[in-house]
Coordinates of C-alpha atoms and ligand atoms in Angstrom, one line a residue:
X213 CA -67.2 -20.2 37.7
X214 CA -66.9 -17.6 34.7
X215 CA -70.1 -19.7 32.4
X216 CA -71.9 -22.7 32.0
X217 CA -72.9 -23.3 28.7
X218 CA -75.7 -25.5 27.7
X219 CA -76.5 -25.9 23.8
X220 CA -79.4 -28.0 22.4
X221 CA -78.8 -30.7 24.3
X222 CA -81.5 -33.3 24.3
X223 CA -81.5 -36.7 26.5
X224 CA -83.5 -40.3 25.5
X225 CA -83.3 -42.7 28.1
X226 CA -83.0 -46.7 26.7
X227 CA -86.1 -47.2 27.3
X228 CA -87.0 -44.6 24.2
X229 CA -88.5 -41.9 26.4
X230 CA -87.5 -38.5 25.1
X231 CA -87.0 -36.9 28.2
X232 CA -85.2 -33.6 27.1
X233 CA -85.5 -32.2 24.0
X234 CA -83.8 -28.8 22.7
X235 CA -82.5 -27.1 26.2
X236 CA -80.3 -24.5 25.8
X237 CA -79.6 -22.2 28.4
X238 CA -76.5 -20.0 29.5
X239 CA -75.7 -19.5 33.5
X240 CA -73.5 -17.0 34.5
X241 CA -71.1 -16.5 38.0
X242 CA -73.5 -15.4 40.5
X243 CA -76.9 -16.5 39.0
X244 CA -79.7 -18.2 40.5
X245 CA -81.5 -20.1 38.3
X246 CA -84.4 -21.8 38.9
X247 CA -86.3 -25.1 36.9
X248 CA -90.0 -25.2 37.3
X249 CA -92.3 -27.4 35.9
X250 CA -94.8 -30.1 36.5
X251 CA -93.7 -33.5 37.6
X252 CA -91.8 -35.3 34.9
X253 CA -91.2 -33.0 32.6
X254 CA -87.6 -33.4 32.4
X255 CA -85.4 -31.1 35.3
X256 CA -84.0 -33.8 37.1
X257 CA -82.8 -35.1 34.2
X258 CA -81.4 -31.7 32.8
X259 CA -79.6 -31.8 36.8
X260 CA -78.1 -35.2 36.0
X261 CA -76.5 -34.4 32.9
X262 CA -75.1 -31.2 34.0
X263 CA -73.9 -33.1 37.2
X264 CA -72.2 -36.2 34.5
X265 CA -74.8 -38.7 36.7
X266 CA -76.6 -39.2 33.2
X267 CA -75.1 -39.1 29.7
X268 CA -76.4 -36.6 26.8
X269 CA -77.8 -38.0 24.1
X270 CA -77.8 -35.0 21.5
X271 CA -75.9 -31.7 22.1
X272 CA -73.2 -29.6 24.2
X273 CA -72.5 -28.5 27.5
X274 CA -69.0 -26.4 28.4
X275 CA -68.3 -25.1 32.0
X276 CA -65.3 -22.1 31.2
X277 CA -65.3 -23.0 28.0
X278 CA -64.3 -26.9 28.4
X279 CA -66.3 -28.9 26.9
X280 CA -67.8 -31.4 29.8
X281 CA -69.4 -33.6 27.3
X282 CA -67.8 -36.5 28.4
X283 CA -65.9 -35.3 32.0
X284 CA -66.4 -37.7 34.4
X285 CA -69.1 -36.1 37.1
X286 CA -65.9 -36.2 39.9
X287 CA -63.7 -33.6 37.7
X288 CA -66.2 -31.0 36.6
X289 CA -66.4 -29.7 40.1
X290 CA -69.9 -29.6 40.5
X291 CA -71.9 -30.0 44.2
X292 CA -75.6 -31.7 44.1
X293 CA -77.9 -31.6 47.2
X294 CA -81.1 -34.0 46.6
X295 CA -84.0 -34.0 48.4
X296 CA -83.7 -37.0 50.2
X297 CA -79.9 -35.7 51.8
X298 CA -78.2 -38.7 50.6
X299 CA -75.9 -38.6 53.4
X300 CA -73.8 -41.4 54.3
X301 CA -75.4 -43.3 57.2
X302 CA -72.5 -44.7 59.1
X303 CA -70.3 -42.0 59.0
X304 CA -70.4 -39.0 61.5
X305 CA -71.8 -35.6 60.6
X306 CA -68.5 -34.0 60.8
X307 CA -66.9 -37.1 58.6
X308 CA -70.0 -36.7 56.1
X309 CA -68.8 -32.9 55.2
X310 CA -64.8 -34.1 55.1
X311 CA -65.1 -37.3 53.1
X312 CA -64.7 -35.3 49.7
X313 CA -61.9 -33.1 50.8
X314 CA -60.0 -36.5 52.3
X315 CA -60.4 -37.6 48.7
X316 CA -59.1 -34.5 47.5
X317 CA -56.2 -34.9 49.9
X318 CA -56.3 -31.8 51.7
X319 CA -54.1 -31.9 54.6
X320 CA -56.1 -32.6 58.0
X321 CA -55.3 -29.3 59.3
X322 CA -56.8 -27.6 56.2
X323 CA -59.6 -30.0 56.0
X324 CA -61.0 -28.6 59.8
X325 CA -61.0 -25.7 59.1
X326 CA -63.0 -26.0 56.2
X327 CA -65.2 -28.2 58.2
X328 CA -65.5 -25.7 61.5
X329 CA -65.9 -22.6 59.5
X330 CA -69.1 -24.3 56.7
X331 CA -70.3 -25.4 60.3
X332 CA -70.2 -22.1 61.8
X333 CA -72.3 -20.4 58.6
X334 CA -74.8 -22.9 59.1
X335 CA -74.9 -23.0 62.9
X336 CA -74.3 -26.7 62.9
X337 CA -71.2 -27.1 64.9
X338 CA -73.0 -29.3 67.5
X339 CA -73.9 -31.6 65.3
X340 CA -70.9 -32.5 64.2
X341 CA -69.9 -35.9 66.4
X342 CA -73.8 -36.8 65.6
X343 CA -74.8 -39.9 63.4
X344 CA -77.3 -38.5 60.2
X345 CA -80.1 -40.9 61.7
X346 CA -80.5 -38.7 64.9
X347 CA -81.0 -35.6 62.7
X348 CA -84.1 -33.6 62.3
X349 CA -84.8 -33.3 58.5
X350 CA -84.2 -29.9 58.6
X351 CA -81.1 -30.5 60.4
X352 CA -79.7 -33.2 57.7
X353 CA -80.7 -31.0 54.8
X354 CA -78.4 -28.5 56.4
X355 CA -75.3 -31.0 56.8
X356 CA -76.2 -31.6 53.2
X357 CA -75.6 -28.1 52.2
X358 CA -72.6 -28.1 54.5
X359 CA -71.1 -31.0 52.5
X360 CA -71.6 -29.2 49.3
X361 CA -70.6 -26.1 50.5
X362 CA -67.2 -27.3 52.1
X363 CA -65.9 -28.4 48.9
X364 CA -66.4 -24.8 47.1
X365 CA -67.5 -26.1 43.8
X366 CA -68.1 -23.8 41.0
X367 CA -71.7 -24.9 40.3
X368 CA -74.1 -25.8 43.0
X369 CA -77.0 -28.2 41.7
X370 CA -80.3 -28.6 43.7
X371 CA -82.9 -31.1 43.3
X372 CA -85.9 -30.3 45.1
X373 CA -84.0 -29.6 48.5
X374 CA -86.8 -28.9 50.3
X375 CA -89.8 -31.0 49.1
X376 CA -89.2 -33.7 52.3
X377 CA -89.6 -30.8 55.0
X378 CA -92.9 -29.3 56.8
X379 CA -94.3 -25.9 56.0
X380 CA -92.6 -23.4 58.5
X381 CA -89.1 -25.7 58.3
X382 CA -89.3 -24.7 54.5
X383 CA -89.6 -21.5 54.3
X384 CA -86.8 -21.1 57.0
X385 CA -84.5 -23.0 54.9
X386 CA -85.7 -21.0 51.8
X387 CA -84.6 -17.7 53.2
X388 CA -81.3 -19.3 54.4
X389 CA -80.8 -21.0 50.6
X390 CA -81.3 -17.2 49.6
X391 CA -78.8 -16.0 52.3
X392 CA -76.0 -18.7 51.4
X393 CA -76.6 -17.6 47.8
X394 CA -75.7 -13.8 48.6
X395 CA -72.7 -14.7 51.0
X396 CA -71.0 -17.2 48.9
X397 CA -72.0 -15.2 45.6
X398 CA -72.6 -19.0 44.7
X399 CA -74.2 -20.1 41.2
X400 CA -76.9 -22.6 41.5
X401 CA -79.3 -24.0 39.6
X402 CA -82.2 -25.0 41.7
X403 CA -85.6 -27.6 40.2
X404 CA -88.6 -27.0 42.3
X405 CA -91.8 -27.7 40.7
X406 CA -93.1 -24.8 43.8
X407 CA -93.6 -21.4 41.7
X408 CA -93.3 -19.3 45.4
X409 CA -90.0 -21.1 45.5
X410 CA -89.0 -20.2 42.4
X411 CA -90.3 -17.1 42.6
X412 CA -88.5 -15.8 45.8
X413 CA -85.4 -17.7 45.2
X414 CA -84.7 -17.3 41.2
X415 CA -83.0 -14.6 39.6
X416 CA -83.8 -16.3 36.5
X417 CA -86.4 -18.4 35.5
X418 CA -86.6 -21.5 33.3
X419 CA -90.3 -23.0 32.7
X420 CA -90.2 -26.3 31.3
X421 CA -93.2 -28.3 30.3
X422 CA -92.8 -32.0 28.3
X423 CA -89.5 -31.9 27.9
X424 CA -88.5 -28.6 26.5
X425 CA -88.1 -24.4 27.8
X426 CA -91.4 -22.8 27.5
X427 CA -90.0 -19.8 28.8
X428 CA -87.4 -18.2 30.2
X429 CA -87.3 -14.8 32.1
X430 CA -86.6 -13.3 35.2
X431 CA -89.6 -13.5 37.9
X432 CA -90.6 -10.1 37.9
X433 CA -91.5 -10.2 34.2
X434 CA -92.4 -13.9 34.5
X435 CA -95.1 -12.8 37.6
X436 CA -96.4 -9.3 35.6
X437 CA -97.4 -11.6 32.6
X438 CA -100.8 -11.5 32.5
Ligands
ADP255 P1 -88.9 -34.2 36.6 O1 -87.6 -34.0 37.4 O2 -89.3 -32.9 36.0 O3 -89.9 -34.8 37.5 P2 -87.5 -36.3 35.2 O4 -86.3 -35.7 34.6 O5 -87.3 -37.1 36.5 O6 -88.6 -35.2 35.4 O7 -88.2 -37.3 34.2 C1 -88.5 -36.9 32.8 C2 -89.1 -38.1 32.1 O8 -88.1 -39.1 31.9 C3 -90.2 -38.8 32.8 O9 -91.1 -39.2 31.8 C4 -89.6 -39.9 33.5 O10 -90.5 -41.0 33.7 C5 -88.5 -40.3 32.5 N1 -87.3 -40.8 33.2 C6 -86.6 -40.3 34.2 N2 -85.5 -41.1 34.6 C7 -85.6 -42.1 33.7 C8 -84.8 -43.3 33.6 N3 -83.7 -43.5 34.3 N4 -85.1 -44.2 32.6 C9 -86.2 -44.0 31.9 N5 -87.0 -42.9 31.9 C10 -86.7 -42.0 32.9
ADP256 P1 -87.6 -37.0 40.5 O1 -88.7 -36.7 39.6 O2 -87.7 -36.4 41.8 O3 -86.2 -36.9 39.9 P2 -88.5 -39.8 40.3 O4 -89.3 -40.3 41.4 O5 -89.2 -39.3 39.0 O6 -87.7 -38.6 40.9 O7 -87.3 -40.7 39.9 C1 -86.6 -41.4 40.8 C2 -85.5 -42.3 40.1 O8 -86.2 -43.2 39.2 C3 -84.6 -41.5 39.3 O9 -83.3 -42.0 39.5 C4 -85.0 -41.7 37.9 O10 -84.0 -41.7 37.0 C5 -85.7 -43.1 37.9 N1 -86.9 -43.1 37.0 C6 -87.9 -42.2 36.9 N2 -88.7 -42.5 35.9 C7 -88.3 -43.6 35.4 C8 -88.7 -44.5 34.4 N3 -89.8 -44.2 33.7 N4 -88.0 -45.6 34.1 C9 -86.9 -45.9 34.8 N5 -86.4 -45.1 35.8 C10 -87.1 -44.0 36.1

């Protein structure tokens, strides 16, 4: 991914809340950029629309320069891990992290490799023939970075990925969140309403509050305000 442009857009659900108002923000190859905010003050919603799962109500959004306005979420190339893993139940782990490359009919040989090699990074291979309901949680929120991973989209989006797991499991998977980010030179946009989280894991900031950007800064000059 070159740029991910993101100009004025604004979102009001049917039910007349205004839940985003004004966001503009530009996120380039590489970045890490983190929402925070209180609870309901409009990131997930910001994630949805740049993921197609929600339409825009006011506004402009290009990834390279295309105008994803109206792109149906499955062509824009974008990954989304929630909090909750989503995985599908019934299906394997190692069929969990194919299913979208089956759909993007990959050949089976290039498919396991893909598969084996995500695994390897994220020392899940012996999981693989496992079911999601014998998981750990820190276990299935791995498979569901693995599944985002394997399909190499430009643009990872992450909704709270951590919020379901204990303490210690969470800052493990924080510092391994900030490896994958190095090693894949990946661009993610990440909504946490944790400031340490944000903190250690941002390279950019965006604060939201009601609906709108209070701020936006990097988290060295966004922790030396005083
Ligand atoms: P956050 O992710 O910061 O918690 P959300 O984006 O989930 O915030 O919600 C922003 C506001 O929009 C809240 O007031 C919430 O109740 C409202 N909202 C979220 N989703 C919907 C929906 N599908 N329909 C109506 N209102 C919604
Ligand atoms: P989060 O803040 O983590 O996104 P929520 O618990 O606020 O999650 O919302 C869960 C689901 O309920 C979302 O799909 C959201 O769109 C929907 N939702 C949230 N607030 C409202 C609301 N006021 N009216 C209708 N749907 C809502």
């Amino acid at each position: 991914m070159s740029k991910l442009e993101i100009k004025q857009i604004g979102k009001t659900y049917t039910n007349g809340v205004q839940a985003v108002q004004d966001f503009s923000l530009d996120v380039t190859e590489g970045e890490f950029v983190v929402l925070v905010g209180p609870s309901g003050c409009g990131k997930s919603t910001v994630l949805r629309m740049i993921a197609g799962l929600e339409s825009i109500s006011e506004g402009q959004m290009a990834l390279d320069q295309t105008r994803i306005n109206e792109m149906p979420p499955r062509e824009r190339n974008i990954a989304m891990v929630f909090q909750n893993y989503a995985l599908y139940p019934h299906m394997t782990v190692y069929d969990n992290m194919a299913f979208c490359l089956k759909q993007e009919k990959k050949s089976k040989e290039e498919i396991d490799q893909s598969v084996h090699e995500v695994a390897a990074r994220l020392d899940i291979e012996d999981l693989l023939k496992r079911k999601p309901k014998t998981l750990s949680g820190g276990e299935r929120q791995r498979v569901a970075m693995g599944r985002a991973i394997v399909r190499q989209p430009k643009l990872f989006l992450m909704d709270e990925p951590l919020s379901n797991l204990d303490a210690k499991l969470r800052s493990r998977m924080r510092r391994e969140i900030a490896r994958l980010h190095k090693e894949l030179e990946a661009t993610i946009i990440y909504v946490t309403h944790d400031q340490v989280e944000a903190m250690t894991l941002g390279t950019k900031i965006v604060v939201m509050k009601d609906g709108r950007i209070q701020q936006i800064d990097t988290p060295e000059n966004l922790y030396y305000q005083p």
